[in-house]
Amino acid sequence: MLRPQQFYRFFRRAAQLLRLSFVLVFDRTHAGPIRLRLFFEHLGGAFLKLGQILSLRLDLLPAAYASELLNLLSRVPARPFEELRLVFRQAVGADPETVFKHFDPEPVASASLAQVYRAQLLSGEMVAVKIKRPGTDSLFETDLFLAQGLAFILGWFSFFRDFKIREVVRDFVVWTRQELDFALEARQAEKFKQFLIACPQNVVPKVYLSWCTREVMVSEFLENIFSIDEVIRQLDRDPNYREVLRTREELDLEEISYRFVVDLMRQYLIDGFFHADPHPANVFLLSHNRLGYFDFGLMGEAGEERLPLLNIIYGIANEDLTFSSRHFLSFTKSAFRAEAELFKDREPETYNRYGKIMEKIEEIIVDNLRLDLEQVLASWYNANLEGSSSSSSSSVFSQVARRAGNSVMLPRAAAAFFRTIAIVDMVALRLNPRFVMLKAFRRFFEEYPIYRAEELIKNSLLVLPPDPAIDPLSHLSFEQFLELKERESERLLVAKERLADLVMNYAEKYEEIRKLLR
């Protein structure tokens, strides 16, 4: 329930959004892509962040619109330093000039959430001081509430329903709230850095945790770095810049484009802890083909779903879509594993009676999904042949996730992987117009052969088995034991109802299922 002050902020913000929408709809001095960029730019707040996210969603927007929205990554006007000084003082308890040996009031970067300043610790280290913009929390909360309301309304229209607008906004809300806490970001940066011990070519700035709060984050200031968004803009102005980087900095953008994608796959599939917002302003390059990351407010975690996903990508890389489809199906089987085991234990005869029917249904699901994937990926395979001109894979992998989600239960973390791949594909293509995603997949499996990758994932998921000498029910009272059995009975009933619904659904469509039921 909104309090009166929040209620006022909400309607004032909604009025601003409607007024700006009306002005830009009837603006004939700018093209459509520019008007969309101006919409997000003038609204600011969380809507600016949403525009930045949409700039990388070629599956949702035409290329001209997405390209124009990329300008939002570098078009955030700086706020006066005195406003940021007050935020720092309230967070740390002192002015930056007294905390640091030297503090430069001119920001080196300005983003939708914060501004970054250069400073020197009393101990001599040069640091980057990230300070949240004043009023950001209240503004973003208002915007997120408004965005959810708009998504709910737009979700009733088939055009937006096809793009899963509610799902996009829901993820945006969850992630943005995480990004508002710089202390959480600092901890995630340190955790991410631990995974990079085995990857010395990758760089993450050191974080000074003792100076980090919800509003302030202090990290190592890195010299002579090349932000990817700056590299892309420079390439647009001067195509020869590619050769300048190669000769002067020993930076091969073609090599970097593949290393970037393979590294994101490693983060997700092998480590299970990945950068979920690898847009061009959050990734940087250093001489000698080194790759680095900024901004760890948006990190993703993946668990046991990594194993089937590894095999799905392996099947796609080797053009074996039956193999991929079987592992897509394993997501659904994993989701119902506990209920299936309960069903098998409590009613083995009924479970076995349906066994052959379920095997046939699984065959049908795999065959249908394979046909769907072949339809989606056929042209993609052709475009990825050596010597062919490459195009973005964003829309392709969005379709893969959508088709699979219609057939099986696709975990959110798996959907996040395909979304991340879509982002890094677009970035890789801007660095290297000849980039081929299929080649990147195959390069990943050259570095991490399937048997080795499976071993690494299983070891990271390894959990000690329960001690057989310990009865897990021994600590329960009689009342708790009865409650547990009642819950098991309810789960069994749900499992039987789901099974019956599934069988009847397929029996209506397929004669072979009806035959088995007779």
XYZ file of C-alpha atoms in Angstrom:
518
model
C 0.000 0.000 0.000
C 1.421 3.392 -0.994
C 1.825 6.034 1.708
C 0.566 9.576 0.904
C 4.053 10.819 -0.052
C 4.661 7.770 -2.249
C 1.174 8.182 -3.746
C 2.020 11.770 -4.693
C 5.386 10.782 -6.197
C 3.753 7.990 -8.175
C 1.124 10.206 -9.821
C 3.607 13.019 -10.446
C 5.918 10.528 -12.169
C 3.022 8.968 -14.120
C 1.959 12.418 -15.293
C 5.521 13.158 -16.424
C 5.616 9.878 -18.359
C 2.277 10.566 -20.088
C 3.215 14.156 -20.932
C 6.567 13.115 -22.405
C 4.951 10.250 -24.356
C 2.391 12.650 -25.842
C 5.079 15.165 -26.860
C 7.302 12.551 -28.508
C 4.468 10.751 -30.315
C 3.654 13.965 -32.192
C 7.293 15.013 -32.618
C 8.072 15.014 -36.342
C 11.535 16.569 -36.058
C 13.185 13.319 -34.950
C 13.122 9.776 -36.322
C 11.452 7.001 -34.329
C 14.658 5.539 -32.818
C 15.785 8.983 -31.606
C 12.368 9.678 -30.092
C 12.535 6.392 -28.159
C 16.005 7.272 -26.882
C 14.811 10.759 -25.860
C 11.907 9.170 -23.978
C 14.209 7.141 -21.728
C 16.829 9.899 -21.545
C 14.397 12.602 -20.376
C 12.595 10.329 -17.919
C 15.851 9.216 -16.295
C 15.738 7.088 -13.157
C 14.869 3.420 -13.583
C 13.474 4.115 -17.051
C 16.935 5.157 -18.211
C 18.229 1.836 -16.902
C 15.414 0.006 -18.696
C 16.354 1.781 -21.942
C 19.965 0.648 -21.497
C 18.805 -2.949 -21.049
C 16.552 -2.742 -24.107
C 19.492 -1.466 -26.177
C 20.859 -5.009 -26.042
C 17.582 -6.796 -26.729
C 17.632 -7.206 -30.492
C 15.039 -9.925 -29.953
C 12.590 -7.241 -28.794
C 13.530 -4.168 -30.838
C 14.534 -3.502 -34.460
C 18.284 -3.011 -34.899
C 17.971 0.752 -35.580
C 16.135 1.308 -32.273
C 18.513 -0.896 -30.257
C 21.543 0.851 -31.777
C 20.173 4.295 -30.898
C 19.466 3.200 -27.318
C 23.153 2.265 -26.968
C 23.779 6.013 -26.685
C 22.092 5.876 -23.278
C 25.201 4.140 -21.938
C 27.167 7.380 -22.277
C 24.575 10.169 -22.274
C 23.850 10.491 -18.538
C 24.389 14.120 -17.431
C 26.424 14.498 -14.235
C 24.830 15.916 -11.082
C 26.641 18.724 -9.168
C 29.323 17.387 -6.847
C 27.819 19.133 -3.792
C 24.772 16.857 -4.068
C 26.995 13.771 -4.177
C 29.120 15.096 -1.304
C 26.020 15.089 0.911
C 25.272 11.443 0.023
C 28.889 10.497 0.834
C 28.811 12.374 4.130
C 25.587 10.679 5.230
C 26.918 7.235 4.255
C 30.489 7.487 5.606
C 30.169 10.163 8.281
C 32.731 12.584 6.820
C 33.414 14.590 3.654
C 35.486 12.882 0.939
C 38.234 15.537 1.261
C 38.855 14.465 4.868
C 38.637 10.726 4.183
C 41.017 10.657 1.220
C 44.499 12.063 0.736
C 43.265 13.524 -2.559
C 39.772 13.644 -4.099
C 38.952 14.982 -7.577
C 35.416 16.499 -7.639
C 35.184 16.042 -11.427
C 33.435 12.693 -12.131
C 35.250 10.252 -14.402
C 31.948 8.479 -15.175
C 28.251 9.211 -14.753
C 25.577 6.494 -14.900
C 21.891 6.134 -14.097
C 22.553 4.993 -10.519
C 25.785 6.692 -9.532
C 28.766 8.861 -10.395
C 32.387 7.750 -10.128
C 35.261 9.917 -8.871
C 39.012 9.466 -8.719
C 40.679 9.639 -5.292
C 43.787 8.564 -3.371
C 43.726 6.698 -0.074
C 45.864 7.916 2.825
C 47.989 4.806 2.222
C 48.692 6.001 -1.335
C 46.556 3.691 -3.511
C 44.537 5.315 -6.298
C 40.859 4.387 -6.055
C 37.546 4.857 -7.854
C 34.806 6.170 -5.553
C 31.299 5.278 -6.701
C 28.604 7.436 -5.061
C 24.900 6.879 -5.510
C 22.947 9.778 -6.986
C 20.772 11.576 -4.394
C 17.149 10.454 -4.248
C 17.884 7.371 -6.343
C 16.217 4.838 -4.016
C 12.871 6.661 -3.807
C 12.888 7.568 -7.516
C 13.686 4.013 -8.591
C 11.063 2.487 -6.280
C 8.430 4.810 -7.780
C 9.592 3.956 -11.300
C 9.648 0.213 -10.606
C 6.107 0.344 -9.221
C 5.014 2.305 -12.288
C 6.809 -0.091 -14.661
C 5.041 -3.066 -13.062
C 1.689 -1.340 -13.499
C 2.402 -0.573 -17.155
C 3.579 -4.143 -17.777
C 0.370 -5.493 -16.231
C -1.754 -3.320 -18.537
C 0.332 -3.956 -21.672
C 0.370 -7.682 -20.916
C -3.294 -7.864 -21.927
C -2.384 -6.941 -25.513
C -1.277 -9.847 -27.696
C 1.624 -7.871 -29.253
C 3.279 -7.327 -25.855
C 2.260 -10.761 -24.593
C 4.257 -12.327 -27.420
C 7.351 -10.480 -26.115
C 6.619 -11.538 -22.503
C 6.635 -7.905 -21.382
C 5.595 -8.817 -17.832
C 8.491 -11.265 -17.542
C 10.976 -8.681 -18.867
C 9.777 -6.068 -16.361
C 9.665 -8.559 -13.474
C 13.307 -9.500 -14.041
C 14.186 -5.818 -14.451
C 12.575 -4.987 -11.071
C 14.354 -7.817 -9.220
C 17.745 -6.997 -10.720
C 17.483 -3.238 -10.285
C 16.694 -3.569 -6.581
C 19.869 -5.631 -6.214
C 21.892 -2.956 -8.003
C 20.763 -0.282 -5.520
C 22.857 -1.862 -2.751
C 26.553 -1.061 -3.326
C 27.617 -3.066 -0.260
C 26.095 -6.160 -1.895
C 27.849 -5.267 -5.147
C 31.183 -5.052 -3.319
C 30.742 -8.514 -1.814
C 29.755 -9.941 -5.184
C 32.818 -8.379 -6.793
C 35.055 -10.108 -4.256
C 33.295 -13.432 -4.834
C 33.624 -13.026 -8.600
C 37.323 -12.245 -8.210
C 37.883 -15.574 -6.434
C 36.680 -17.472 -9.503
C 39.206 -15.637 -11.674
C 42.261 -17.030 -9.858
C 42.457 -19.681 -12.588
C 42.042 -16.995 -15.305
C 45.027 -14.624 -14.917
C 44.183 -12.874 -18.208
C 40.966 -11.535 -16.655
C 40.943 -8.446 -14.435
C 38.578 -7.316 -11.668
C 39.391 -4.159 -9.676
C 40.238 -4.724 -6.016
C 37.412 -3.683 -3.677
C 38.039 -1.929 -0.343
C 35.212 -3.510 1.632
C 35.799 -1.444 4.781
C 34.835 1.709 2.833
C 31.760 0.255 1.110
C 28.193 1.042 2.168
C 24.802 0.867 0.495
C 25.489 4.284 -1.112
C 29.284 4.241 -1.581
C 31.701 1.749 -3.128
C 35.481 2.178 -3.211
C 37.574 0.068 -5.582
C 40.957 0.075 -7.306
C 41.381 2.736 -10.009
C 42.715 1.098 -13.156
C 44.877 3.095 -15.570
C 45.121 2.666 -19.348
C 41.939 0.686 -19.817
C 39.661 0.694 -22.843
C 35.958 0.496 -22.064
C 34.247 -1.546 -24.785
C 31.581 1.110 -25.336
C 34.369 3.658 -25.970
C 36.099 1.221 -28.338
C 32.861 0.693 -30.283
C 32.247 4.438 -30.618
C 35.846 4.995 -31.735
C 35.528 2.228 -34.341
C 32.390 3.913 -35.692
C 34.385 7.129 -36.143
C 37.624 5.575 -37.368
C 37.725 2.003 -38.759
C 41.550 2.171 -38.618
C 41.330 2.277 -34.813
C 41.201 -1.535 -34.898
C 44.739 -1.627 -36.308
C 45.914 1.048 -33.860
C 44.849 -1.149 -30.937
C 46.517 -4.177 -32.485
C 49.927 -2.533 -33.024
C 50.065 -0.093 -30.095
C 48.309 -2.092 -27.348
C 48.569 -5.671 -28.659
C 44.776 -5.847 -28.552
C 43.292 -8.124 -31.214
C 39.559 -7.367 -31.293
C 38.796 -10.516 -33.273
C 40.469 -12.642 -30.619
C 38.828 -10.603 -27.837
C 35.356 -11.138 -29.335
C 35.727 -14.916 -28.973
C 37.432 -14.782 -25.591
C 34.605 -12.603 -24.260
C 31.868 -15.075 -25.243
C 33.848 -18.150 -24.139
C 34.568 -16.461 -20.800
C 30.873 -15.711 -20.164
C 30.086 -19.361 -20.961
C 32.786 -20.422 -18.501
C 31.328 -18.168 -15.805
C 27.860 -19.628 -16.186
C 28.499 -23.267 -17.026
C 31.680 -24.008 -15.046
C 31.691 -21.515 -12.153
C 27.943 -21.145 -11.712
C 28.444 -17.452 -10.818
C 28.253 -15.066 -13.733
C 28.105 -11.393 -14.701
C 24.455 -10.955 -15.733
C 24.849 -7.424 -17.143
C 27.865 -7.589 -19.495
C 26.895 -4.580 -21.594
C 29.678 -2.552 -23.282
C 30.086 -0.022 -20.447
C 30.678 -2.804 -17.900
C 33.460 -4.601 -19.782
C 36.910 -3.208 -20.510
C 40.099 -4.218 -22.282
C 43.742 -3.862 -21.343
C 46.892 -4.336 -23.391
C 47.985 -7.863 -24.342
C 44.394 -9.068 -24.897
C 43.353 -8.841 -21.271
C 39.657 -8.702 -20.428
C 38.124 -6.981 -17.378
C 34.755 -6.373 -15.739
C 33.089 -3.503 -13.875
C 29.769 -3.189 -12.054
C 28.826 -6.314 -10.097
C 25.380 -5.241 -8.919
C 23.772 -7.702 -11.312
C 25.221 -11.182 -10.823
C 23.553 -14.502 -11.556
C 23.922 -17.898 -9.909
C 23.269 -21.256 -11.525
C 23.081 -24.636 -9.814
C 22.434 -28.148 -11.050
C 20.654 -26.858 -14.167
C 24.154 -26.197 -15.548
C 24.606 -29.892 -16.444
C 21.644 -30.225 -18.828
C 22.352 -26.757 -20.212
C 25.974 -27.727 -20.910
C 24.700 -30.679 -22.935
C 22.084 -28.536 -24.704
C 24.820 -26.159 -25.906
C 27.038 -29.137 -26.783
C 24.236 -30.553 -28.948
C 23.709 -27.182 -30.651
C 27.468 -26.803 -31.223
C 27.554 -30.230 -32.891
C 24.238 -29.801 -34.750
C 22.710 -32.714 -32.807
C 19.327 -31.254 -31.857
C 17.886 -34.580 -30.696
C 20.638 -34.617 -28.052
C 19.789 -31.027 -27.074
C 16.058 -31.771 -26.916
C 16.559 -34.718 -24.557
C 18.473 -32.493 -22.180
C 15.843 -29.758 -22.422
C 13.360 -32.417 -21.273
C 15.555 -33.216 -18.261
C 14.670 -29.760 -16.847
C 11.034 -30.845 -16.533
C 11.977 -34.268 -15.157
C 14.182 -32.619 -12.528
C 11.347 -30.286 -11.492
C 9.050 -33.273 -10.831
C 11.727 -35.663 -9.526
C 10.682 -35.459 -5.852
C 6.996 -35.981 -6.661
C 7.813 -38.842 -9.045
C 9.927 -40.590 -6.391
C 7.118 -40.177 -3.843
C 4.604 -41.581 -6.337
C 6.888 -44.522 -7.137
C 7.433 -45.258 -3.436
C 3.799 -44.953 -2.296
C 1.927 -46.407 -5.302
C 4.436 -48.493 -7.319
C 1.770 -50.442 -9.293
C 0.031 -47.290 -10.553
C 3.405 -45.704 -11.273
C 4.580 -48.710 -13.290
C 1.264 -48.899 -15.189
C 1.870 -45.401 -16.500
C 5.569 -46.029 -17.174
C 5.267 -46.940 -20.873
C 2.816 -44.095 -21.473
C 5.235 -41.599 -19.927
C 8.111 -42.959 -22.010
C 6.037 -42.440 -25.154
C 5.046 -38.914 -24.096
C 8.711 -38.096 -23.509
C 9.541 -39.367 -27.026
C 6.826 -37.119 -28.462
C 8.074 -34.090 -26.508
C 11.662 -34.677 -27.677
C 10.608 -35.157 -31.320
C 8.410 -32.035 -31.309
C 11.083 -29.931 -29.657
C 13.723 -31.177 -32.091
C 11.525 -30.117 -35.004
C 10.990 -26.712 -33.370
C 14.724 -26.243 -32.821
C 15.530 -27.322 -36.381
C 13.069 -24.743 -37.682
C 14.614 -21.978 -35.553
C 18.274 -22.918 -36.051
C 18.360 -23.991 -39.715
C 19.008 -20.518 -41.117
C 21.329 -19.748 -38.170
C 23.504 -22.758 -39.008
C 23.659 -21.630 -42.621
C 24.634 -18.085 -41.617
C 27.322 -19.438 -39.298
C 29.065 -21.513 -41.949
C 32.666 -20.528 -42.468
C 32.904 -17.769 -45.025
C 29.278 -16.705 -44.628
C 28.387 -13.250 -43.359
C 27.327 -13.464 -39.734
C 24.338 -11.791 -38.148
C 23.175 -11.353 -34.577
C 22.082 -14.499 -32.753
C 19.963 -12.519 -30.269
C 16.587 -13.228 -31.843
C 17.567 -16.848 -32.574
C 18.371 -17.708 -28.966
C 15.347 -15.834 -27.701
C 13.271 -18.072 -29.986
C 15.136 -21.162 -28.732
C 14.308 -20.223 -25.128
C 10.689 -19.440 -26.065
C 10.122 -22.678 -28.040
C 11.754 -24.761 -25.307
C 9.711 -22.968 -22.636
C 6.524 -23.933 -24.478
C 7.484 -27.636 -24.376
C 9.347 -28.069 -21.093
C 9.855 -26.283 -17.780
C 12.780 -23.936 -18.443
C 14.480 -22.756 -15.214
C 14.869 -18.986 -14.821
C 18.648 -19.372 -14.627
C 18.649 -21.212 -17.971
C 16.541 -18.462 -19.543
C 19.031 -15.952 -18.084
C 21.854 -17.801 -19.851
C 20.219 -17.426 -23.264
C 19.526 -13.758 -22.501
C 23.178 -13.227 -21.539
C 24.368 -15.011 -24.692
C 22.164 -12.660 -26.728
C 23.845 -9.660 -25.063
C 27.430 -10.853 -25.487
C 26.734 -11.847 -29.088
C 25.744 -8.280 -29.918
C 28.825 -6.890 -28.170
C 31.092 -9.408 -29.946
C 29.654 -8.436 -33.329
C 30.345 -4.748 -32.664
C 33.979 -5.606 -31.910
C 34.303 -8.097 -34.755
C 31.773 -7.937 -37.627
C 32.920 -11.428 -38.743
C 32.176 -12.971 -35.332
C 30.484 -16.416 -35.551
C 28.648 -17.646 -32.445
C 28.795 -21.298 -33.518
C 32.588 -20.997 -33.685
C 32.587 -19.565 -30.139
C 30.537 -22.537 -28.889
C 32.954 -24.980 -30.481
C 35.939 -23.073 -29.110
C 34.453 -23.367 -25.599
C 34.300 -27.156 -25.934
C 37.872 -27.202 -27.223
C 38.953 -25.481 -24.001
C 36.530 -27.476 -21.841
C 35.896 -30.915 -23.420
C 32.436 -32.182 -22.484
C 33.689 -34.905 -20.111
C 35.979 -32.420 -18.330
C 33.275 -29.752 -18.101
C 30.809 -32.276 -16.637
C 33.414 -33.345 -14.076
C 34.078 -29.735 -13.022
C 30.363 -29.011 -12.642
C 29.659 -32.202 -10.688
C 32.568 -31.501 -8.344
C 31.264 -27.984 -7.673
C 27.797 -29.413 -6.921
C 29.131 -32.232 -4.755
C 27.221 -32.573 -1.494
C 28.021 -35.125 1.209
C 25.386 -37.917 1.290
C 23.290 -38.227 4.462
C 24.652 -40.489 7.197
C 22.642 -43.761 6.972
C 23.091 -44.244 10.719
C 21.020 -41.120 11.358
C 17.248 -41.468 11.062
C 15.989 -38.172 9.557
C 12.611 -38.682 11.294
C 14.000 -39.441 14.750
C 13.920 -35.822 15.917
C 10.221 -35.363 15.030
C 7.422 -35.417 17.581
C 4.382 -37.610 16.888
C 2.349 -34.537 15.857
C 5.139 -33.385 13.505
C 5.370 -36.902 12.049
C 1.611 -36.901 11.311
C 1.893 -33.439 9.736
C 4.756 -34.650 7.522
C 2.724 -37.644 6.358
C -0.248 -35.394 5.613
C 1.946 -33.119 3.484
C 3.283 -36.180 1.636
C -0.275 -37.291 0.910
C -1.106 -33.850 -0.476
C 2.009 -33.905 -2.683
C 1.097 -37.399 -3.889
C -2.396 -36.211 -4.818
C -0.936 -33.248 -6.726
C 1.515 -35.564 -8.531
C -1.299 -37.901 -9.583
C -3.449 -35.008 -10.808
C -0.561 -33.563 -12.850
C 0.178 -36.973 -14.337
C -3.475 -37.503 -15.251
C -3.745 -34.045 -16.842
C -0.553 -34.621 -18.845
C -1.664 -38.049 -20.100
C -5.152 -36.830 -21.081
C -3.706 -33.810 -22.869
C -1.459 -35.988 -25.021
C -4.153 -38.643 -25.469
C -6.363 -36.007 -27.111
C -3.643 -35.226 -29.670
C -1.868 -38.536 -30.313
C -3.351 -41.898 -31.311
C -0.361 -43.854 -29.948
C -1.121 -42.575 -26.420
C -4.782 -43.536 -26.768
C -3.721 -47.056 -27.811
C -1.544 -47.437 -24.717
C -4.427 -46.302 -22.504
C -6.711 -49.026 -23.853
